[in-house]
PDB file of C-alpha atoms in Angstrom:
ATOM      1  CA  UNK A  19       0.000   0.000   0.000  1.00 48.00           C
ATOM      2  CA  UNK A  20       1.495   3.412  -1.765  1.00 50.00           C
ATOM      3  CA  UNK A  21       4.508   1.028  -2.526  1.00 42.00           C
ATOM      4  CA  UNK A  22       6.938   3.527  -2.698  1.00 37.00           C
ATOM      5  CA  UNK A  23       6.532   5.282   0.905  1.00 38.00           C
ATOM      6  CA  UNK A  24       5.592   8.751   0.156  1.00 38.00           C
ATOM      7  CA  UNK A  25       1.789   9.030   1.646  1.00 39.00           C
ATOM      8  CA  UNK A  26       2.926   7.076   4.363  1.00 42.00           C
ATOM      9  CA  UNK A  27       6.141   9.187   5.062  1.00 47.00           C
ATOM     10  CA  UNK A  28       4.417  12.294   4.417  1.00 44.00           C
ATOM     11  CA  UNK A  29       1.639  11.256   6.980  1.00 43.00           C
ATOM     12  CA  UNK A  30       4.050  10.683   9.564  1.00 43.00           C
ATOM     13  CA  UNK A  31       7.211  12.591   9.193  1.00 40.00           C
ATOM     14  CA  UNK A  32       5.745  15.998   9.227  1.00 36.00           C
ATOM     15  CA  UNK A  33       3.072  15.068  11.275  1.00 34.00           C
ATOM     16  CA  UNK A  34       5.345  17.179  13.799  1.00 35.00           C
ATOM     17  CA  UNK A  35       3.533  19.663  14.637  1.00 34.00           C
ATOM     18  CA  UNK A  36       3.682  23.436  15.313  1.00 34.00           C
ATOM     19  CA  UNK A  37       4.512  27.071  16.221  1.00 33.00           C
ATOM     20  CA  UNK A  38       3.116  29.778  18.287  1.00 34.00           C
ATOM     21  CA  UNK A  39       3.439  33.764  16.603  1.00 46.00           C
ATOM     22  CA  UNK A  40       6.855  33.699  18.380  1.00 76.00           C
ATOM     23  CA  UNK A  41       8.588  30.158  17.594  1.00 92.00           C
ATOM     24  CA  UNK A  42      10.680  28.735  14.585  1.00 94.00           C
ATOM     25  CA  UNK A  43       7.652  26.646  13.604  1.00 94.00           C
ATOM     26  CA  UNK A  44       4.803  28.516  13.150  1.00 95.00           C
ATOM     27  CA  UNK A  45       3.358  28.785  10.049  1.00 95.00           C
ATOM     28  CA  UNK A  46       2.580  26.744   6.913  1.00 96.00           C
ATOM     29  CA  UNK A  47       5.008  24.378   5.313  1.00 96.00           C
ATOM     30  CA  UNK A  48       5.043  23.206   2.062  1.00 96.00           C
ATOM     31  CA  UNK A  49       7.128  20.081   0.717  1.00 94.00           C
ATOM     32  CA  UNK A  50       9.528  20.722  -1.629  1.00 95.00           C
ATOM     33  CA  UNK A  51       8.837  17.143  -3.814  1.00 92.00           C
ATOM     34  CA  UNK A  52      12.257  17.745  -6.083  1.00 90.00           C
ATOM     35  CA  UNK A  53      14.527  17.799  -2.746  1.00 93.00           C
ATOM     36  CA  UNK A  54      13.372  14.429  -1.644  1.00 94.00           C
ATOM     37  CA  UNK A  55      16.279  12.100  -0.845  1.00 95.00           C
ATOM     38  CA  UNK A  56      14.953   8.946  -1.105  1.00 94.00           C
ATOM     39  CA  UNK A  57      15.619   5.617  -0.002  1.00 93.00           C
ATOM     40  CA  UNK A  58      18.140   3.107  -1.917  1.00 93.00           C
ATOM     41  CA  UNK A  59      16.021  -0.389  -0.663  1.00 94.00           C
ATOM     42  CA  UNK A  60      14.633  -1.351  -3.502  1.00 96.00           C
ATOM     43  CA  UNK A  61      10.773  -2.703  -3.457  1.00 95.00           C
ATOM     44  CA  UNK A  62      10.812  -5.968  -4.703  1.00 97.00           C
ATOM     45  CA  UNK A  63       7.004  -7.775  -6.113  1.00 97.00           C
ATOM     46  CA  UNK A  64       6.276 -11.277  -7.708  1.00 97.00           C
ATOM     47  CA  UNK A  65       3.277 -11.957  -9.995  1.00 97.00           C
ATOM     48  CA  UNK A  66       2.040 -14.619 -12.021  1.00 94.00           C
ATOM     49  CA  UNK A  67      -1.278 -17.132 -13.057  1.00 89.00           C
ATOM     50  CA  UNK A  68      -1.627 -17.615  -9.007  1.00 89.00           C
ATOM     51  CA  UNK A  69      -0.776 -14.228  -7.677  1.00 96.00           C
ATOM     52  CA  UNK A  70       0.708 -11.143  -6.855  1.00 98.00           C
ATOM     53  CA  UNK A  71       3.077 -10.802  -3.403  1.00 97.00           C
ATOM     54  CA  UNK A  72       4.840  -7.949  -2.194  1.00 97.00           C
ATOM     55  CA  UNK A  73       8.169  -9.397  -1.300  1.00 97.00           C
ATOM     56  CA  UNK A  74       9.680  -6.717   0.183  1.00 96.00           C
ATOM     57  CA  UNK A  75       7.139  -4.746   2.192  1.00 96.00           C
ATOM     58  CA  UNK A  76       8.195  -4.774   5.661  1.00 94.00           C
ATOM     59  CA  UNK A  77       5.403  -7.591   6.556  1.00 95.00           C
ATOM     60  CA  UNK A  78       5.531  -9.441   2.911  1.00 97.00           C
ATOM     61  CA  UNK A  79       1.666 -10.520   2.058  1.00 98.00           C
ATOM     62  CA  UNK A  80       0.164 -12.003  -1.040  1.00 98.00           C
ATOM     63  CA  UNK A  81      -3.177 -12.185  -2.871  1.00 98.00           C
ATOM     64  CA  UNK A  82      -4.911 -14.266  -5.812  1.00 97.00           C
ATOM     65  CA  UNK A  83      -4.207 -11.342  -8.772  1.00 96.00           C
ATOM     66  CA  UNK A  84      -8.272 -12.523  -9.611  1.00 96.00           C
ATOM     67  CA  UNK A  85      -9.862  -8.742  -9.129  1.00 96.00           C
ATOM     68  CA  UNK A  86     -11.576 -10.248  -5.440  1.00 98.00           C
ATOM     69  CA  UNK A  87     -10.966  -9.266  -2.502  1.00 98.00           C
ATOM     70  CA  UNK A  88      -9.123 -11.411  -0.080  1.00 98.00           C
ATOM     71  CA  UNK A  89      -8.366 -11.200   3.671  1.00 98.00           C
ATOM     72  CA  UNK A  90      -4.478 -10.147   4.411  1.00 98.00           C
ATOM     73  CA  UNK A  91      -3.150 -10.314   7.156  1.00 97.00           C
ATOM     74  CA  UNK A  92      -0.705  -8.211   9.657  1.00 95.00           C
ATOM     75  CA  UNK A  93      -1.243  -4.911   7.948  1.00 96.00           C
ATOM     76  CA  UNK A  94      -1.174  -1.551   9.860  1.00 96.00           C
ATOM     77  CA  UNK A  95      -3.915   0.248   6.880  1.00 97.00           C
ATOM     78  CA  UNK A  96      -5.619  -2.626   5.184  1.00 98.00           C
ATOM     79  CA  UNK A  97      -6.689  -5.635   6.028  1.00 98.00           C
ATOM     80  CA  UNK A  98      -8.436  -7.010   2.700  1.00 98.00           C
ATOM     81  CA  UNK A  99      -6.871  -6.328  -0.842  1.00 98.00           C
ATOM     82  CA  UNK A 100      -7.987  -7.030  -4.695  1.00 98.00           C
ATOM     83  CA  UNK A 101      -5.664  -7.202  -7.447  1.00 98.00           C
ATOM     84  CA  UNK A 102      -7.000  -6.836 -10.759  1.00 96.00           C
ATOM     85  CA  UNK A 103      -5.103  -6.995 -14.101  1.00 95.00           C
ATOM     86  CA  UNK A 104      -6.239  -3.619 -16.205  1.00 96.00           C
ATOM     87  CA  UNK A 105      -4.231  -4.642 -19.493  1.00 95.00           C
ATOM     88  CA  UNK A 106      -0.950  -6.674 -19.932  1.00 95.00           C
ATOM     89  CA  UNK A 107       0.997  -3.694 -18.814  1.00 96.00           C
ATOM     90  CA  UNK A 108      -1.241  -2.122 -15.854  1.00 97.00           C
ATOM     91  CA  UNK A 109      -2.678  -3.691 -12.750  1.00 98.00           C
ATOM     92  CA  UNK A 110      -4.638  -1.920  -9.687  1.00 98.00           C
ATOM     93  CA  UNK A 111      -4.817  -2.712  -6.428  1.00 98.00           C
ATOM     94  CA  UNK A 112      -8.013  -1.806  -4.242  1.00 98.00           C
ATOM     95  CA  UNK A 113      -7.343  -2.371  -0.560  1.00 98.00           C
ATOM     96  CA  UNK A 114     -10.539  -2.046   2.321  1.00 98.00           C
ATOM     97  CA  UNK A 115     -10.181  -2.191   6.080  1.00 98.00           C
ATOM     98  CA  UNK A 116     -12.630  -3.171   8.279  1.00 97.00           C
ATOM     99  CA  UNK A 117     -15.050  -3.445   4.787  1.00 97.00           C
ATOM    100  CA  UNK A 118     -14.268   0.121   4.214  1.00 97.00           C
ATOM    101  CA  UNK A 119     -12.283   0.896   0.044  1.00 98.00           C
ATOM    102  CA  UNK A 120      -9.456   2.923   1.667  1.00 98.00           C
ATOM    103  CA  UNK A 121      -6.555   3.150  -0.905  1.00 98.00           C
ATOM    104  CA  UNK A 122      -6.390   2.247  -4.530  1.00 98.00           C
ATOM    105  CA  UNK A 123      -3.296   2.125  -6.731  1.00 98.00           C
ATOM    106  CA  UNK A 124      -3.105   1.700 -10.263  1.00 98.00           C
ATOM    107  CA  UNK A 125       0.482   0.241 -10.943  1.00 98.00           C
ATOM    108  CA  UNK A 126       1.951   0.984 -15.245  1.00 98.00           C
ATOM    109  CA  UNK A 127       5.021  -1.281 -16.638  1.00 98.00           C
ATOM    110  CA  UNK A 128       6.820   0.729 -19.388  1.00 98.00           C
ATOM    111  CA  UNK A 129       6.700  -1.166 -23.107  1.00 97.00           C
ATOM    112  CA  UNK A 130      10.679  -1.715 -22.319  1.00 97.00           C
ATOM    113  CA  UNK A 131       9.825  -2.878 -18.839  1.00 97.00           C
ATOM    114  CA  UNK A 132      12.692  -0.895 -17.287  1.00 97.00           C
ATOM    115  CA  UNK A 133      10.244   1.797 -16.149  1.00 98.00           C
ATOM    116  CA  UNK A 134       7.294   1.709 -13.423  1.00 98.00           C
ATOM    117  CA  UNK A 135       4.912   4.383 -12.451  1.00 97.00           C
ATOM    118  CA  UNK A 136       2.658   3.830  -9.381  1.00 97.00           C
ATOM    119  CA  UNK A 137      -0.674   6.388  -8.849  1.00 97.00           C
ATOM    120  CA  UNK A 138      -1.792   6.069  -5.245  1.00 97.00           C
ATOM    121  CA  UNK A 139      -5.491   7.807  -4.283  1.00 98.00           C
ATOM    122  CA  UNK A 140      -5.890   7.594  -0.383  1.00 97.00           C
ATOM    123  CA  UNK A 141      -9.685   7.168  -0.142  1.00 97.00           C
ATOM    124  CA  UNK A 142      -9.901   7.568   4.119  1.00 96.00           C
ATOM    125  CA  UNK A 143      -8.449  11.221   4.375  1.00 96.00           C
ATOM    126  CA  UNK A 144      -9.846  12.523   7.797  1.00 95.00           C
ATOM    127  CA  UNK A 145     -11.860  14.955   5.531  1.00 95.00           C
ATOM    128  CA  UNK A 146     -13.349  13.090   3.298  1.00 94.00           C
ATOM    129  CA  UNK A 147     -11.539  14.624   0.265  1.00 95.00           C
ATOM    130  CA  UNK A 148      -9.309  11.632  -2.029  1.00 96.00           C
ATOM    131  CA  UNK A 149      -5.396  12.238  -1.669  1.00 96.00           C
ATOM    132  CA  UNK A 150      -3.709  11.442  -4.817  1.00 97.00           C
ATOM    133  CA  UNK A 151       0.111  10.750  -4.508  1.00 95.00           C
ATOM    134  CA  UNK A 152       2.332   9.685  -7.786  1.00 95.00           C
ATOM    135  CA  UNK A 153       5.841   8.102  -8.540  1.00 96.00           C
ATOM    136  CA  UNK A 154       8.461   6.670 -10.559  1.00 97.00           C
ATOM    137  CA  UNK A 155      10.833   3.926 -10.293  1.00 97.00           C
ATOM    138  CA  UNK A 156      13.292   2.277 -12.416  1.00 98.00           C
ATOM    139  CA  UNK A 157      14.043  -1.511 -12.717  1.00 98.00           C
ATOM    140  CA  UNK A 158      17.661  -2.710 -10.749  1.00 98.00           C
ATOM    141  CA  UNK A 159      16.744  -6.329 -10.794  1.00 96.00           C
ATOM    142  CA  UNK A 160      15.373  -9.526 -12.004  1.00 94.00           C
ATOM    143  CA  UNK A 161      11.541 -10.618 -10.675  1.00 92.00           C
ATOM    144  CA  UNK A 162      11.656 -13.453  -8.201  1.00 93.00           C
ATOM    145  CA  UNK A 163      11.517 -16.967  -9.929  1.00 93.00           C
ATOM    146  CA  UNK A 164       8.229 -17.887 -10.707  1.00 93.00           C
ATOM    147  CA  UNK A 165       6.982 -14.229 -11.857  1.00 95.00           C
ATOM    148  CA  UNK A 166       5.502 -13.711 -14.757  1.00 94.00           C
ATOM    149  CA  UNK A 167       4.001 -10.378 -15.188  1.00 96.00           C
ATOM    150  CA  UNK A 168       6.335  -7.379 -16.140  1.00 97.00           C
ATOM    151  CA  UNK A 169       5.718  -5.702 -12.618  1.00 97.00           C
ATOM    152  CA  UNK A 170       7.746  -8.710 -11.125  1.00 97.00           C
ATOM    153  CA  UNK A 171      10.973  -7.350 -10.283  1.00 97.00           C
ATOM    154  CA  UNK A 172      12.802  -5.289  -7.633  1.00 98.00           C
ATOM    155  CA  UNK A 173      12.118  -1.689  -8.321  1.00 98.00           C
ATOM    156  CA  UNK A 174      14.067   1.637  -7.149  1.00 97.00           C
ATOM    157  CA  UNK A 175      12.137   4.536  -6.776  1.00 96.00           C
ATOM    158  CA  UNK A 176      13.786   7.659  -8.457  1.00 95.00           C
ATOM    159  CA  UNK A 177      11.175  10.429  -8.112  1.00 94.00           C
ATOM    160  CA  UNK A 178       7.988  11.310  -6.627  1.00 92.00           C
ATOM    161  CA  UNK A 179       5.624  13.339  -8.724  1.00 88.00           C
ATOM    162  CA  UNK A 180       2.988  15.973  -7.713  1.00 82.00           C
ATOM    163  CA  UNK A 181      -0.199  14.736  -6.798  1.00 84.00           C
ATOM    164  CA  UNK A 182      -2.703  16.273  -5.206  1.00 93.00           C
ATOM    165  CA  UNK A 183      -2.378  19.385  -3.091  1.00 93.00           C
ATOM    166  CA  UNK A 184      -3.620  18.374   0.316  1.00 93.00           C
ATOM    167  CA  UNK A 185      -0.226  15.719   0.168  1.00 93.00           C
ATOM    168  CA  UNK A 186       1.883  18.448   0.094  1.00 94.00           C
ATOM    169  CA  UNK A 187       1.384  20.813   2.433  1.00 93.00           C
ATOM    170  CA  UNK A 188       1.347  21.001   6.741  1.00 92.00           C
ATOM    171  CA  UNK A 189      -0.027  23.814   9.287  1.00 94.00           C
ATOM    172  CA  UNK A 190       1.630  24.044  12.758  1.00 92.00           C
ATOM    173  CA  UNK A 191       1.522  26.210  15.980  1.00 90.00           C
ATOM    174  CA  UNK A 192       3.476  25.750  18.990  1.00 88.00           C
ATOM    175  CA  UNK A 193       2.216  27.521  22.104  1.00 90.00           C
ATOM    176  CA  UNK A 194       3.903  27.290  25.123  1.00 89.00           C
ATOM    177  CA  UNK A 195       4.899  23.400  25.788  1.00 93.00           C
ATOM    178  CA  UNK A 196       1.849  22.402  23.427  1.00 93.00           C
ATOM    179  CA  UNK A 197       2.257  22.180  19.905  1.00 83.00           C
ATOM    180  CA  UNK A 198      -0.520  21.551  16.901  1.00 91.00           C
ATOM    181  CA  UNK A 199      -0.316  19.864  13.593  1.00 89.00           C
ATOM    182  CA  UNK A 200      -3.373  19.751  10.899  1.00 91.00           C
ATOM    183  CA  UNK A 201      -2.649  18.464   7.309  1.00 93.00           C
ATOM    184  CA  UNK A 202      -4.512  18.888   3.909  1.00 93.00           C
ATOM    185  CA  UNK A 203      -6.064  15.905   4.359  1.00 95.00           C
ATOM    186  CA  UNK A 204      -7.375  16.443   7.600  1.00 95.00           C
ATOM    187  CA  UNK A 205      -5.277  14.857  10.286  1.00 96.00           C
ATOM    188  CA  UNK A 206      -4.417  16.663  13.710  1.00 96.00           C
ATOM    189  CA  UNK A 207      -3.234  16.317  16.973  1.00 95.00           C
ATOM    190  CA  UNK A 208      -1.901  18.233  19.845  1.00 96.00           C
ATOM    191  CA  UNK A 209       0.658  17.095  21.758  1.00 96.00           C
ATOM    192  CA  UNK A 210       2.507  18.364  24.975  1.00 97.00           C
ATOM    193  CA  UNK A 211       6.498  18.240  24.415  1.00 96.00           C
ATOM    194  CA  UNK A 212       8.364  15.784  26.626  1.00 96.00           C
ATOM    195  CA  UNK A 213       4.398  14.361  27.424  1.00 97.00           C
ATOM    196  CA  UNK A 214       2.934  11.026  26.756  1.00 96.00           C
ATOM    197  CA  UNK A 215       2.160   9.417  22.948  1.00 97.00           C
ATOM    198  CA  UNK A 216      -0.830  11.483  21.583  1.00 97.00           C
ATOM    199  CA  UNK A 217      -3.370   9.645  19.212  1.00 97.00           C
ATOM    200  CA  UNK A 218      -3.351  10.826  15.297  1.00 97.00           C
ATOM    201  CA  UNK A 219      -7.143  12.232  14.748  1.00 97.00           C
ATOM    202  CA  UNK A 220      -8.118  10.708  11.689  1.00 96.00           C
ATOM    203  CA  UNK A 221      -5.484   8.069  11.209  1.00 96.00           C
ATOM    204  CA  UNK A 222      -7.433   5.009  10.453  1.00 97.00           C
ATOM    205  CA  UNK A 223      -4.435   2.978  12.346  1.00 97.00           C
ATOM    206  CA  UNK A 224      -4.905   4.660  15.086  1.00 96.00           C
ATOM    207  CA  UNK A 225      -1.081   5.680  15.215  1.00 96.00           C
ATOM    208  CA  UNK A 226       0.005   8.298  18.061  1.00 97.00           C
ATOM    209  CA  UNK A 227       2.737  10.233  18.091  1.00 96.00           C
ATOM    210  CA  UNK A 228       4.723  11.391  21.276  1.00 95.00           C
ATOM    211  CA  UNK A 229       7.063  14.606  20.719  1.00 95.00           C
ATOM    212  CA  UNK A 230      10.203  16.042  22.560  1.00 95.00           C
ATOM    213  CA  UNK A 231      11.814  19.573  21.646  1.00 94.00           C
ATOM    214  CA  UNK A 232      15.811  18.732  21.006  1.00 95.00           C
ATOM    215  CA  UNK A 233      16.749  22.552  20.566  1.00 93.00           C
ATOM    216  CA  UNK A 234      15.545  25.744  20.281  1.00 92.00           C
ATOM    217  CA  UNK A 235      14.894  25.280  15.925  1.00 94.00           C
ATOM    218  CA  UNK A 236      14.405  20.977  16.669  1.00 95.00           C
ATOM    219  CA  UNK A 237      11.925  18.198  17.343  1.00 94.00           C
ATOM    220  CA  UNK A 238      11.648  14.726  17.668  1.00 94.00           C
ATOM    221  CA  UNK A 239       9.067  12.940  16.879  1.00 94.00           C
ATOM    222  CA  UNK A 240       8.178   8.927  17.852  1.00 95.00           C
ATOM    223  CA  UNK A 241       5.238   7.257  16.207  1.00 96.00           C
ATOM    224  CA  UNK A 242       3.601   3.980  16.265  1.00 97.00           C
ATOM    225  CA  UNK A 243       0.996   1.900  16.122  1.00 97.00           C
ATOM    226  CA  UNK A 244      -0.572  -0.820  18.260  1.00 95.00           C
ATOM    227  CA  UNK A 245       1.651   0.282  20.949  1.00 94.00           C
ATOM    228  CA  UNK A 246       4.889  -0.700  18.425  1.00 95.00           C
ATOM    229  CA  UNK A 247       7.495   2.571  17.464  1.00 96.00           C
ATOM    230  CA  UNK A 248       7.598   2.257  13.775  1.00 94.00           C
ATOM    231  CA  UNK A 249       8.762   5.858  12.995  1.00 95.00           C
ATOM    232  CA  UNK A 250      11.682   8.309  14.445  1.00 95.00           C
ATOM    233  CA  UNK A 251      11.809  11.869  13.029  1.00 93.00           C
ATOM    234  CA  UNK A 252      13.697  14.453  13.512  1.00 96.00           C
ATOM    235  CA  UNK A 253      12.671  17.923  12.242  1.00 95.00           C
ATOM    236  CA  UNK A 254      14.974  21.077  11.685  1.00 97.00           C
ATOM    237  CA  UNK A 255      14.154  24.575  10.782  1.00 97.00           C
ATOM    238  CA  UNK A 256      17.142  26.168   9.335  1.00 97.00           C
ATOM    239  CA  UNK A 257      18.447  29.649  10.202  1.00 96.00           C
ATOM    240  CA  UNK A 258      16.642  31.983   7.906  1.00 95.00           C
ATOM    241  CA  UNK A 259      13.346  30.645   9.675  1.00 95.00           C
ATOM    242  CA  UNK A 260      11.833  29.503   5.914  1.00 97.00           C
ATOM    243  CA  UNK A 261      13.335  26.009   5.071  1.00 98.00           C
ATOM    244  CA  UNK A 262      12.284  22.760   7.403  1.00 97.00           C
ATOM    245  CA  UNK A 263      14.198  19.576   7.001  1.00 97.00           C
ATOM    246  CA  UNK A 264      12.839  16.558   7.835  1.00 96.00           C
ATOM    247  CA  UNK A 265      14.426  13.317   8.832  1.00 97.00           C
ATOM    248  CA  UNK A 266      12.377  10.531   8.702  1.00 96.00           C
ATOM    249  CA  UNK A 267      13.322   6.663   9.932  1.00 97.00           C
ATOM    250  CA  UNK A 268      10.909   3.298   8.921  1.00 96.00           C
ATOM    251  CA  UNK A 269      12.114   1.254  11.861  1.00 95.00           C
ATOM    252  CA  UNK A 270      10.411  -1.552  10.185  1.00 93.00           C
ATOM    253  CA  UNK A 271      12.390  -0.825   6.954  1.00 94.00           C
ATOM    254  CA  UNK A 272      15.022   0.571   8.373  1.00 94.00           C
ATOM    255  CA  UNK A 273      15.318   3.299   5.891  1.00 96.00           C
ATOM    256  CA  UNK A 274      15.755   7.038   6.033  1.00 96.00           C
ATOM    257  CA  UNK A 275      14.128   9.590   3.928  1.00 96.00           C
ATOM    258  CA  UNK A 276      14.746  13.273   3.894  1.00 96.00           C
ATOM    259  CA  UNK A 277      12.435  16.162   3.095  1.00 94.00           C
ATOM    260  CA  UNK A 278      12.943  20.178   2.325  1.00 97.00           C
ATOM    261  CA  UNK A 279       9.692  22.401   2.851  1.00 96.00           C
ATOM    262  CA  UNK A 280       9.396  26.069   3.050  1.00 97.00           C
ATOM    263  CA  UNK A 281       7.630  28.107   4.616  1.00 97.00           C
ATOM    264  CA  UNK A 282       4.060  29.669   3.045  1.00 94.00           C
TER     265      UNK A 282
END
């Protein structure tokens, strides 16, 4: 689910938090989707006659590629996904939890098979309005043995294209020892700094978020879900008060991506 990490990364790593009038990060903050720095793990998927299986994905699951929907297992956002071929270059994959269509993704194989593109709509934003997030990868190796359709293969992600507007951009206010974070999509919370985990309004994992200030232009920020951390970020606003870099860590992946956003 959004294979390549962005909507997932987005939703957590700047779901920091915020500024009062007076601190470094008030304001609104825009991602900057050119000066992402992203991951070198590749994202590796099998699929043939029988199925399609995420090999890589940090808890690997697998479904008959027969357009039905069928129960998976040990997923933080889904818990039921459909595969369906669209042509012998496309498939999409429609994924429900708890009978609810939350995500679909409609996944494109280049005629030279070296190139994949992935468009990811996020049906279960908080406010009810579809975020669309889109990206590019490039083929660095072989599909697993057994895989038969061209999107079998490890894949590298090399860019992530501009979706929809509410992806891209964060509001936050800190006031006092309590900071606030609402995104386009309609996620929020407010948190106390150095206080307990805080639970993501409108997450439909249920992930919380727990926040301590490192410095007088730095926070950290520890997410999970279930009670498990699967998310460390750290995020920095720079000197001239307008650029915010964001460090963000898949414990589960163990993979780092970076962000630049600016200030509105």
């Amino acid at each position: 689910m959004r294979q390549f990490g962005l909507a997932v990364v987005l939703a957590t790593t700047i779901i920091p938090a915020a500024a009062s009038a007076q601190s470094v990060f008030d304001g609104k903050w825009r991602v900057d989707l050119g000066a992402v720095k992203i991951p070198k793990r590749p994202w590796v998927v099998s699929m043939n006659r029988d199925g399609y299986r995420c090999v890589s994905c940090s808890t690997p699951w697998g479904v008959a590629a027969d357009g039905s929907f069928h129960a998976v297992s040990g997923q933080d956002y889904f818990d039921a996904a459909a595969v369906k071929r669209i042509d012998p270059r496309t498939i999409e994959i429609h994924y429900r939890k708890g009978g609810r269509l939350v995500e679909t993704d409609r996944i494109s194989i280049s005629a030279d098979g070296r190139t994949l593109t992935s468009r990811d709509t996020d049906h279960a934003t908080a406010n009810g309005q579809p975020a669309i997030y889109r990206s590019t990868a490039r083929r660095i190796g072989a599909a697993p043995a057994g895989s038969t359709h061209p999107v079998g293969g490890s894949w590298q992600t090399t860019s992530f294209d501009k979706g929809s507007e509410n992806t891209l951009t964060v509001t936050m206010k800190l006031e006092g020892d309590r900071f606030s974070f609402a995104d386009g999509t309609g996620q929020h919370y407010t948190a106390t700094l150095g206080g307990p985990a805080v639970p993501v309004e409108g997450d439909i994992a249920k992930r919380t978020v727990k926040a301590v200030r490192l410095g007088a232009r730095q926070l950290q920020l520890d997410s999970a879900v279930g009670g498990a951390a699967d998310s460390h970020m750290v995020v920095t606003i720079a000197p001239d008060g307008r650029t915010m870099n964001v460090a963000s860590t898949n414990l589960k992946l163990k993979t780092t991506t970076n962000f630049v956003a600016y200030k509105q």
